[in-house]
Amino acid sequence: MADAEPRVHWYRPHPALRPWVSVYTGFHVPAGPPGVHQGVASPHLTFLLCLDGKVEMLANADRSKPPGTFAAMVGGMHDGPAEIAQGDAQTGLQLRLTWRGARALLGTPAAELGGDVVDLAALLGRQSETLLDRLASAPHWAARFALLDTELGVLAGRARGVDRVAPEVGHAWDRLERSGGTLRITDLAAEVGWSRRHLGEKFRAETGLTPKAAARVIRFERACDRLRGPQRPALADVAADGGYVDQAHLARDFRDLAGITATEWLAVATAS
C-alpha cells in the first residue's frame, strides 16, 4: 500500500544559511517490524527534530558514549557506523549541519560532539522545545522549512565562535571538499604551511576528524549521494569517478563506514 512507504522531502536552506546547513530533509517513516538502522558515517553533523516519535540510539559511533532516546538531538561527525532502533512510526526533520554550523548555530566546536549524540536542549535550552512545538504546529512541509530558515537565521546571526577557527583549518576542509576527498594530506599540509602532524592536531581539535578521516567520509558521502539519485550509476562507475582505486575499495568503505554491504545499503536507500 502507498501509505506504508516512507516519504521524504528535500529542501535547500536559504542561501545565507548554506555555510552552516547544506540540506533539510523532511520525512515520515511508517511503523514496521522492529530492527536496527545503521547510522552512516558522514562529513556532516546530524541535527534531528522529531515531530512525532523519538530516536532511540542503541549504540553511538563512539561506543564509549552512552546510548539514549531523543526527541531532538545533534549527532557529531564520525567515521564509523552508529546503530538506531527502527520499527516505530516517526515524522521529523533532519538537517545536514556543517562543522562551521556547529559553532555558528550551537556555539560549540564540532569536535565536542564527535562520535556522540547530544540532546538539543543541552545546547539550546528551552529554545529547542519551542522550536519543536512550532514545527509540529506548521500546516505542511513548506511552512516547516520556511520556519527553519527563520529560526536558524536568528541563531546564525549570533555566529558564536566562528571567528575563533584557525583559517588554515577552514582552508584545509574546503580544499578536501573541492577535491571530493581525493587530495593527498601531505600536499594539503604543505599548502597551508603546516607539518602534517600539526595540521592533523588542529583539524581534529576543531572538527573531531583527522584530515585523512574527513577525506574518506567526504568521498564516501558523495558516492552515496550519487547512488541515491534517480539515475543511479553502476557501483563500479561511482567508484571510478569518486577517486576509489577500484570497486572493492568502495565496498570496504560500505562495511567500515555504513556497517553494511553496498547491496544492503542500496536496498534501504532506494526504499525511502
PDB file of C-alpha atoms in Angstrom:
ATOM      1  CA  MET A   1       0.000   0.000   0.000  1.00  0.00           C
ATOM      2  CA  ALA A   2       1.221   3.511  -0.784  1.00  0.00           C
ATOM      3  CA  ASP A   3       0.647   4.689   2.799  1.00  0.00           C
ATOM      4  CA  ALA A   4       3.198   2.160   4.041  1.00  0.00           C
ATOM      5  CA  GLU A   5       6.036   3.744   2.077  1.00  0.00           C
ATOM      6  CA  PRO A   6       8.461   6.201   3.700  1.00  0.00           C
ATOM      7  CA  ARG A   7       8.019   9.747   2.441  1.00  0.00           C
ATOM      8  CA  VAL A   8      10.994  12.081   2.075  1.00  0.00           C
ATOM      9  CA  HIS A   9      11.020  15.777   1.222  1.00  0.00           C
ATOM     10  CA  TRP A  10      14.300  17.551   0.376  1.00  0.00           C
ATOM     11  CA  TYR A  11      14.822  21.304   0.601  1.00  0.00           C
ATOM     12  CA  ARG A  12      17.772  23.644   0.262  1.00  0.00           C
ATOM     13  CA  PRO A  13      18.109  26.204   3.086  1.00  0.00           C
ATOM     14  CA  HIS A  14      18.164  29.932   2.409  1.00  0.00           C
ATOM     15  CA  PRO A  15      21.491  30.829   0.714  1.00  0.00           C
ATOM     16  CA  ALA A  16      22.639  32.782   3.779  1.00  0.00           C
ATOM     17  CA  LEU A  17      22.392  29.584   5.850  1.00  0.00           C
ATOM     18  CA  ARG A  18      24.229  27.237   3.487  1.00  0.00           C
ATOM     19  CA  PRO A  19      27.654  27.676   5.098  1.00  0.00           C
ATOM     20  CA  TRP A  20      26.007  26.227   8.225  1.00  0.00           C
ATOM     21  CA  VAL A  21      23.391  23.785   6.869  1.00  0.00           C
ATOM     22  CA  SER A  22      23.633  22.130   3.467  1.00  0.00           C
ATOM     23  CA  VAL A  23      20.181  20.494   3.211  1.00  0.00           C
ATOM     24  CA  TYR A  24      16.915  19.957   5.074  1.00  0.00           C
ATOM     25  CA  THR A  25      15.078  16.628   4.869  1.00  0.00           C
ATOM     26  CA  GLY A  26      11.501  16.169   5.999  1.00  0.00           C
ATOM     27  CA  PHE A  27      10.497  12.549   6.458  1.00  0.00           C
ATOM     28  CA  HIS A  28       7.722  10.242   7.508  1.00  0.00           C
ATOM     29  CA  VAL A  29       8.553   6.608   8.267  1.00  0.00           C
ATOM     30  CA  PRO A  30       5.558   4.330   8.892  1.00  0.00           C
ATOM     31  CA  ALA A  31       5.571   1.656  11.555  1.00  0.00           C
ATOM     32  CA  GLY A  32       7.282  -1.566  10.596  1.00  0.00           C
ATOM     33  CA  PRO A  33       8.982  -4.626  12.034  1.00  0.00           C
ATOM     34  CA  PRO A  34      11.490  -3.931  14.833  1.00  0.00           C
ATOM     35  CA  GLY A  35      15.053  -3.731  13.583  1.00  0.00           C
ATOM     36  CA  VAL A  36      18.307  -1.810  13.591  1.00  0.00           C
ATOM     37  CA  HIS A  37      19.142   1.047  11.233  1.00  0.00           C
ATOM     38  CA  GLN A  38      22.806   1.788  10.576  1.00  0.00           C
ATOM     39  CA  GLY A  39      23.759   5.450  11.009  1.00  0.00           C
ATOM     40  CA  VAL A  40      26.256   6.023   8.199  1.00  0.00           C
ATOM     41  CA  ALA A  41      29.481   7.986   8.712  1.00  0.00           C
ATOM     42  CA  SER A  42      29.292  11.481   7.239  1.00  0.00           C
ATOM     43  CA  PRO A  43      31.247  14.757   6.920  1.00  0.00           C
ATOM     44  CA  HIS A  44      28.167  16.475   8.392  1.00  0.00           C
ATOM     45  CA  LEU A  45      26.678  16.600  11.842  1.00  0.00           C
ATOM     46  CA  THR A  46      23.121  15.269  12.075  1.00  0.00           C
ATOM     47  CA  PHE A  47      20.574  17.717  13.516  1.00  0.00           C
ATOM     48  CA  LEU A  48      17.315  15.799  14.049  1.00  0.00           C
ATOM     49  CA  LEU A  49      13.918  17.109  15.167  1.00  0.00           C
ATOM     50  CA  CYS A  50      11.093  14.604  15.780  1.00  0.00           C
ATOM     51  CA  LEU A  51       7.562  15.889  15.251  1.00  0.00           C
ATOM     52  CA  ASP A  52       6.213  12.575  16.475  1.00  0.00           C
ATOM     53  CA  GLY A  53       8.046   9.598  17.838  1.00  0.00           C
ATOM     54  CA  LYS A  54      11.591   9.628  19.169  1.00  0.00           C
ATOM     55  CA  VAL A  55      15.042   8.465  18.094  1.00  0.00           C
ATOM     56  CA  GLU A  56      16.450   5.597  20.124  1.00  0.00           C
ATOM     57  CA  MET A  57      20.215   5.337  19.818  1.00  0.00           C
ATOM     58  CA  LEU A  58      21.261   1.770  20.503  1.00  0.00           C
ATOM     59  CA  ALA A  59      24.965   2.450  20.028  1.00  0.00           C
ATOM     60  CA  ASN A  60      26.868   5.613  19.152  1.00  0.00           C
ATOM     61  CA  ALA A  61      29.688   5.593  16.633  1.00  0.00           C
ATOM     62  CA  ASP A  62      31.975   6.179  19.604  1.00  0.00           C
ATOM     63  CA  ARG A  63      30.985   3.130  21.625  1.00  0.00           C
ATOM     64  CA  SER A  64      32.276   4.777  24.817  1.00  0.00           C
ATOM     65  CA  LYS A  65      29.388   7.277  24.612  1.00  0.00           C
ATOM     66  CA  PRO A  66      26.158   6.084  26.249  1.00  0.00           C
ATOM     67  CA  PRO A  67      23.029   5.375  24.172  1.00  0.00           C
ATOM     68  CA  GLY A  68      19.789   7.281  24.721  1.00  0.00           C
ATOM     69  CA  THR A  69      16.376   8.305  23.392  1.00  0.00           C
ATOM     70  CA  PHE A  70      15.772  11.788  21.976  1.00  0.00           C
ATOM     71  CA  ALA A  71      13.007  13.967  20.560  1.00  0.00           C
ATOM     72  CA  ALA A  72      15.579  16.488  19.329  1.00  0.00           C
ATOM     73  CA  MET A  73      19.285  15.767  19.009  1.00  0.00           C
ATOM     74  CA  VAL A  74      22.568  16.595  17.355  1.00  0.00           C
ATOM     75  CA  GLY A  75      24.931  13.819  16.335  1.00  0.00           C
ATOM     76  CA  GLY A  76      28.582  14.682  15.794  1.00  0.00           C
ATOM     77  CA  MET A  77      30.670  13.669  12.811  1.00  0.00           C
ATOM     78  CA  HIS A  78      32.090  10.177  12.921  1.00  0.00           C
ATOM     79  CA  ASP A  79      33.991   7.728  10.754  1.00  0.00           C
ATOM     80  CA  GLY A  80      32.166   4.583  11.814  1.00  0.00           C
ATOM     81  CA  PRO A  81      28.526   3.436  11.896  1.00  0.00           C
ATOM     82  CA  ALA A  82      26.054   4.070  14.704  1.00  0.00           C
ATOM     83  CA  GLU A  83      23.046   1.860  15.498  1.00  0.00           C
ATOM     84  CA  ILE A  84      19.498   3.228  15.723  1.00  0.00           C
ATOM     85  CA  ALA A  85      16.315   1.364  16.627  1.00  0.00           C
ATOM     86  CA  GLN A  86      13.647   1.218  13.951  1.00  0.00           C
ATOM     87  CA  GLY A  87      10.081  -0.060  13.815  1.00  0.00           C
ATOM     88  CA  ASP A  88       8.036   2.741  15.385  1.00  0.00           C
ATOM     89  CA  ALA A  89       6.350   5.323  13.154  1.00  0.00           C
ATOM     90  CA  GLN A  90       8.201   8.618  13.028  1.00  0.00           C
ATOM     91  CA  THR A  91       7.860  12.038  11.410  1.00  0.00           C
ATOM     92  CA  GLY A  92      10.549  14.675  11.605  1.00  0.00           C
ATOM     93  CA  LEU A  93      13.196  16.856  10.051  1.00  0.00           C
ATOM     94  CA  GLN A  94      16.859  16.046   9.576  1.00  0.00           C
ATOM     95  CA  LEU A  95      19.471  18.688   8.784  1.00  0.00           C
ATOM     96  CA  ARG A  96      22.967  18.199   7.423  1.00  0.00           C
ATOM     97  CA  LEU A  97      24.888  20.560   9.667  1.00  0.00           C
ATOM     98  CA  THR A  98      28.419  21.603   8.691  1.00  0.00           C
ATOM     99  CA  TRP A  99      31.261  21.773  11.188  1.00  0.00           C
ATOM    100  CA  ARG A 100      31.133  25.567  10.847  1.00  0.00           C
ATOM    101  CA  GLY A 101      27.421  25.375  11.614  1.00  0.00           C
ATOM    102  CA  ALA A 102      28.167  23.702  14.939  1.00  0.00           C
ATOM    103  CA  ARG A 103      29.906  26.858  16.097  1.00  0.00           C
ATOM    104  CA  ALA A 104      27.565  29.341  14.397  1.00  0.00           C
ATOM    105  CA  LEU A 105      24.256  27.754  15.449  1.00  0.00           C
ATOM    106  CA  LEU A 106      25.121  25.785  18.566  1.00  0.00           C
ATOM    107  CA  GLY A 107      28.088  27.712  19.942  1.00  0.00           C
ATOM    108  CA  THR A 108      30.348  24.675  20.194  1.00  0.00           C
ATOM    109  CA  PRO A 109      33.137  23.202  18.059  1.00  0.00           C
ATOM    110  CA  ALA A 110      32.097  20.100  16.154  1.00  0.00           C
ATOM    111  CA  ALA A 111      34.864  18.159  17.896  1.00  0.00           C
ATOM    112  CA  GLU A 112      32.955  18.394  21.189  1.00  0.00           C
ATOM    113  CA  LEU A 113      30.219  16.269  19.631  1.00  0.00           C
ATOM    114  CA  GLY A 114      32.408  13.822  17.703  1.00  0.00           C
ATOM    115  CA  GLY A 115      31.032  10.269  17.662  1.00  0.00           C
ATOM    116  CA  ASP A 116      28.314  11.218  20.156  1.00  0.00           C
ATOM    117  CA  VAL A 117      24.636  12.192  20.185  1.00  0.00           C
ATOM    118  CA  VAL A 118      23.537  15.068  22.430  1.00  0.00           C
ATOM    119  CA  ASP A 119      20.061  16.252  23.374  1.00  0.00           C
ATOM    120  CA  LEU A 120      19.377  19.560  21.643  1.00  0.00           C
ATOM    121  CA  ALA A 121      18.142  21.045  24.924  1.00  0.00           C
ATOM    122  CA  ALA A 122      21.663  20.693  26.331  1.00  0.00           C
ATOM    123  CA  LEU A 123      22.861  23.043  23.577  1.00  0.00           C
ATOM    124  CA  LEU A 124      19.939  25.417  23.047  1.00  0.00           C
ATOM    125  CA  GLY A 125      17.989  25.174  26.295  1.00  0.00           C
ATOM    126  CA  ARG A 126      14.260  25.909  26.124  1.00  0.00           C
ATOM    127  CA  GLN A 127      14.609  27.136  22.538  1.00  0.00           C
ATOM    128  CA  SER A 128      14.683  23.510  21.430  1.00  0.00           C
ATOM    129  CA  GLU A 129      11.254  22.759  22.900  1.00  0.00           C
ATOM    130  CA  THR A 130       9.788  25.955  21.434  1.00  0.00           C
ATOM    131  CA  LEU A 131      11.193  25.097  18.011  1.00  0.00           C
ATOM    132  CA  LEU A 132       9.726  21.590  18.129  1.00  0.00           C
ATOM    133  CA  ASP A 133       6.298  22.913  19.113  1.00  0.00           C
ATOM    134  CA  ARG A 134       6.256  25.477  16.301  1.00  0.00           C
ATOM    135  CA  LEU A 135       7.385  22.948  13.703  1.00  0.00           C
ATOM    136  CA  ALA A 136       4.755  20.440  14.813  1.00  0.00           C
ATOM    137  CA  SER A 137       2.068  23.134  14.502  1.00  0.00           C
ATOM    138  CA  ALA A 138       3.087  24.142  10.959  1.00  0.00           C
ATOM    139  CA  PRO A 139       0.486  23.010   8.382  1.00  0.00           C
ATOM    140  CA  HIS A 140       2.813  21.500   5.760  1.00  0.00           C
ATOM    141  CA  TRP A 141       6.443  20.827   4.855  1.00  0.00           C
ATOM    142  CA  ALA A 142       6.976  24.130   3.026  1.00  0.00           C
ATOM    143  CA  ALA A 143       5.912  26.017   6.150  1.00  0.00           C
ATOM    144  CA  ARG A 144       8.245  23.918   8.305  1.00  0.00           C
ATOM    145  CA  PHE A 145      11.201  24.569   6.017  1.00  0.00           C
ATOM    146  CA  ALA A 146      10.422  28.304   5.992  1.00  0.00           C
ATOM    147  CA  LEU A 147      10.238  28.266   9.791  1.00  0.00           C
ATOM    148  CA  LEU A 148      13.629  26.551   9.966  1.00  0.00           C
ATOM    149  CA  ASP A 149      15.090  29.262   7.723  1.00  0.00           C
ATOM    150  CA  THR A 150      13.769  31.919  10.095  1.00  0.00           C
ATOM    151  CA  GLU A 151      14.774  30.259  13.366  1.00  0.00           C
ATOM    152  CA  LEU A 152      18.218  29.176  12.189  1.00  0.00           C
ATOM    153  CA  GLY A 153      18.751  32.628  10.713  1.00  0.00           C
ATOM    154  CA  VAL A 154      18.318  34.074  14.209  1.00  0.00           C
ATOM    155  CA  LEU A 155      20.862  31.631  15.616  1.00  0.00           C
ATOM    156  CA  ALA A 156      23.290  32.214  12.753  1.00  0.00           C
ATOM    157  CA  GLY A 157      23.034  35.962  13.306  1.00  0.00           C
ATOM    158  CA  ARG A 158      24.849  35.414  16.571  1.00  0.00           C
ATOM    159  CA  ALA A 159      27.633  33.457  14.802  1.00  0.00           C
ATOM    160  CA  ARG A 160      29.079  32.361  18.107  1.00  0.00           C
ATOM    161  CA  GLY A 161      32.749  31.434  17.995  1.00  0.00           C
ATOM    162  CA  VAL A 162      33.174  31.232  14.220  1.00  0.00           C
ATOM    163  CA  ASP A 163      35.975  33.796  14.334  1.00  0.00           C
ATOM    164  CA  ARG A 164      37.991  31.520  16.632  1.00  0.00           C
ATOM    165  CA  VAL A 165      38.612  28.925  13.918  1.00  0.00           C
ATOM    166  CA  ALA A 166      42.159  28.931  12.500  1.00  0.00           C
ATOM    167  CA  PRO A 167      41.911  29.950   8.826  1.00  0.00           C
ATOM    168  CA  GLU A 168      44.271  27.111   7.923  1.00  0.00           C
ATOM    169  CA  VAL A 169      41.718  24.583   9.223  1.00  0.00           C
ATOM    170  CA  GLY A 170      38.928  26.149   7.192  1.00  0.00           C
ATOM    171  CA  HIS A 171      41.115  26.253   4.084  1.00  0.00           C
ATOM    172  CA  ALA A 172      42.120  22.604   4.553  1.00  0.00           C
ATOM    173  CA  TRP A 173      38.499  21.445   4.879  1.00  0.00           C
ATOM    174  CA  ASP A 174      37.394  23.461   1.866  1.00  0.00           C
ATOM    175  CA  ARG A 175      40.203  22.034  -0.257  1.00  0.00           C
ATOM    176  CA  LEU A 176      39.242  18.498   0.761  1.00  0.00           C
ATOM    177  CA  GLU A 177      35.627  19.196  -0.183  1.00  0.00           C
ATOM    178  CA  ARG A 178      36.536  20.709  -3.541  1.00  0.00           C
ATOM    179  CA  SER A 179      38.713  17.706  -4.343  1.00  0.00           C
ATOM    180  CA  GLY A 180      35.948  15.277  -3.359  1.00  0.00           C
ATOM    181  CA  GLY A 181      38.198  13.850  -0.666  1.00  0.00           C
ATOM    182  CA  THR A 182      40.958  12.877  -3.089  1.00  0.00           C
ATOM    183  CA  LEU A 183      43.654  15.428  -2.146  1.00  0.00           C
ATOM    184  CA  ARG A 184      46.768  13.913  -0.551  1.00  0.00           C
ATOM    185  CA  ILE A 185      47.115  15.036   3.083  1.00  0.00           C
ATOM    186  CA  THR A 186      50.861  15.624   2.702  1.00  0.00           C
ATOM    187  CA  ASP A 187      50.144  18.036  -0.147  1.00  0.00           C
ATOM    188  CA  LEU A 188      47.384  19.683   1.859  1.00  0.00           C
ATOM    189  CA  ALA A 189      49.695  20.281   4.830  1.00  0.00           C
ATOM    190  CA  ALA A 190      52.330  21.819   2.560  1.00  0.00           C
ATOM    191  CA  GLU A 191      49.675  24.036   1.008  1.00  0.00           C
ATOM    192  CA  VAL A 192      48.655  25.546   4.361  1.00  0.00           C
ATOM    193  CA  GLY A 193      52.254  25.783   5.544  1.00  0.00           C
ATOM    194  CA  TRP A 194      51.976  23.369   8.461  1.00  0.00           C
ATOM    195  CA  SER A 195      53.501  19.992   9.166  1.00  0.00           C
ATOM    196  CA  ARG A 196      51.185  17.043   8.576  1.00  0.00           C
ATOM    197  CA  ARG A 197      51.149  16.348  12.317  1.00  0.00           C
ATOM    198  CA  HIS A 198      50.309  19.924  13.276  1.00  0.00           C
ATOM    199  CA  LEU A 199      47.533  20.070  10.678  1.00  0.00           C
ATOM    200  CA  GLY A 200      46.122  16.805  11.998  1.00  0.00           C
ATOM    201  CA  GLU A 201      46.067  18.069  15.590  1.00  0.00           C
ATOM    202  CA  LYS A 202      44.435  21.420  14.803  1.00  0.00           C
ATOM    203  CA  PHE A 203      41.992  19.916  12.304  1.00  0.00           C
ATOM    204  CA  ARG A 204      40.809  17.218  14.688  1.00  0.00           C
ATOM    205  CA  ALA A 205      40.531  19.648  17.611  1.00  0.00           C
ATOM    206  CA  GLU A 206      38.005  21.684  15.587  1.00  0.00           C
ATOM    207  CA  THR A 207      36.098  19.081  13.576  1.00  0.00           C
ATOM    208  CA  GLY A 208      36.516  15.836  15.515  1.00  0.00           C
ATOM    209  CA  LEU A 209      38.031  14.086  12.486  1.00  0.00           C
ATOM    210  CA  THR A 210      41.577  13.828  11.205  1.00  0.00           C
ATOM    211  CA  PRO A 211      42.156  15.170   7.677  1.00  0.00           C
ATOM    212  CA  LYS A 212      42.502  11.604   6.406  1.00  0.00           C
ATOM    213  CA  ALA A 213      39.207  10.534   8.005  1.00  0.00           C
ATOM    214  CA  ALA A 214      37.482  13.674   6.718  1.00  0.00           C
ATOM    215  CA  ALA A 215      38.690  12.964   3.187  1.00  0.00           C
ATOM    216  CA  ARG A 216      37.374   9.419   3.450  1.00  0.00           C
ATOM    217  CA  VAL A 217      33.878  10.371   4.624  1.00  0.00           C
ATOM    218  CA  ILE A 218      33.641  13.241   2.098  1.00  0.00           C
ATOM    219  CA  ARG A 219      34.436  10.801  -0.697  1.00  0.00           C
ATOM    220  CA  PHE A 220      32.016   8.226   0.708  1.00  0.00           C
ATOM    221  CA  GLU A 221      29.095  10.629   1.156  1.00  0.00           C
ATOM    222  CA  ARG A 222      29.442  11.799  -2.432  1.00  0.00           C
ATOM    223  CA  ALA A 223      29.391   8.202  -3.615  1.00  0.00           C
ATOM    224  CA  CYS A 224      26.250   7.542  -1.564  1.00  0.00           C
ATOM    225  CA  ASP A 225      24.540  10.671  -2.889  1.00  0.00           C
ATOM    226  CA  ARG A 226      25.214   9.581  -6.465  1.00  0.00           C
ATOM    227  CA  LEU A 227      23.863   6.113  -5.785  1.00  0.00           C
ATOM    228  CA  ARG A 228      20.755   7.606  -4.173  1.00  0.00           C
ATOM    229  CA  GLY A 229      19.975   9.726  -7.241  1.00  0.00           C
ATOM    230  CA  PRO A 230      17.218   8.940  -9.758  1.00  0.00           C
ATOM    231  CA  GLN A 231      19.704   7.924 -12.479  1.00  0.00           C
ATOM    232  CA  ARG A 232      21.719   5.592 -10.280  1.00  0.00           C
ATOM    233  CA  PRO A 233      25.004   4.624 -11.961  1.00  0.00           C
ATOM    234  CA  ALA A 234      26.729   1.287 -11.541  1.00  0.00           C
ATOM    235  CA  LEU A 235      28.767   0.825  -8.374  1.00  0.00           C
ATOM    236  CA  ALA A 236      31.962   0.382 -10.404  1.00  0.00           C
ATOM    237  CA  ASP A 237      31.362   3.702 -12.191  1.00  0.00           C
ATOM    238  CA  VAL A 238      30.746   5.525  -8.910  1.00  0.00           C
ATOM    239  CA  ALA A 239      33.984   4.087  -7.521  1.00  0.00           C
ATOM    240  CA  ALA A 240      35.997   5.110 -10.571  1.00  0.00           C
ATOM    241  CA  ASP A 241      34.534   8.624 -10.752  1.00  0.00           C
ATOM    242  CA  GLY A 242      34.827   9.157  -6.992  1.00  0.00           C
ATOM    243  CA  GLY A 243      38.553   8.572  -6.709  1.00  0.00           C
ATOM    244  CA  TYR A 244      38.494   4.999  -5.426  1.00  0.00           C
ATOM    245  CA  VAL A 245      41.204   2.629  -6.596  1.00  0.00           C
ATOM    246  CA  ASP A 246      38.521   0.125  -7.560  1.00  0.00           C
ATOM    247  CA  GLN A 247      35.055  -1.105  -6.640  1.00  0.00           C
ATOM    248  CA  ALA A 248      36.485  -3.300  -3.862  1.00  0.00           C
ATOM    249  CA  HIS A 249      37.741  -0.212  -2.019  1.00  0.00           C
ATOM    250  CA  LEU A 250      34.281   1.374  -2.157  1.00  0.00           C
ATOM    251  CA  ALA A 251      32.792  -1.907  -0.926  1.00  0.00           C
ATOM    252  CA  ARG A 252      35.233  -1.829   2.005  1.00  0.00           C
ATOM    253  CA  ASP A 253      34.104   1.699   2.869  1.00  0.00           C
ATOM    254  CA  PHE A 254      30.497   0.499   2.996  1.00  0.00           C
ATOM    255  CA  ARG A 255      31.495  -2.159   5.503  1.00  0.00           C
ATOM    256  CA  ASP A 256      33.603   0.250   7.596  1.00  0.00           C
ATOM    257  CA  LEU A 257      31.545   3.445   7.385  1.00  0.00           C
ATOM    258  CA  ALA A 258      27.993   2.128   6.994  1.00  0.00           C
ATOM    259  CA  GLY A 259      28.303  -1.195   8.805  1.00  0.00           C
ATOM    260  CA  ILE A 260      26.523  -2.991   5.945  1.00  0.00           C
ATOM    261  CA  THR A 261      27.294  -4.003   2.367  1.00  0.00           C
ATOM    262  CA  ALA A 262      26.629  -1.738  -0.602  1.00  0.00           C
ATOM    263  CA  THR A 263      23.778  -4.027  -1.680  1.00  0.00           C
ATOM    264  CA  GLU A 264      22.137  -3.817   1.748  1.00  0.00           C
ATOM    265  CA  TRP A 265      22.551  -0.029   1.836  1.00  0.00           C
ATOM    266  CA  LEU A 266      21.049   0.361  -1.638  1.00  0.00           C
ATOM    267  CA  ALA A 267      18.016  -1.696  -0.641  1.00  0.00           C
ATOM    268  CA  VAL A 268      17.332   0.740   2.224  1.00  0.00           C
ATOM    269  CA  ALA A 269      18.200   3.906   0.301  1.00  0.00           C
ATOM    270  CA  THR A 270      16.013   3.136  -2.704  1.00  0.00           C
ATOM    271  CA  ALA A 271      13.045   2.276  -0.468  1.00  0.00           C
ATOM    272  CA  SER A 272      12.913   5.737   1.147  1.00  0.00           C
TER     273      SER A 272
END
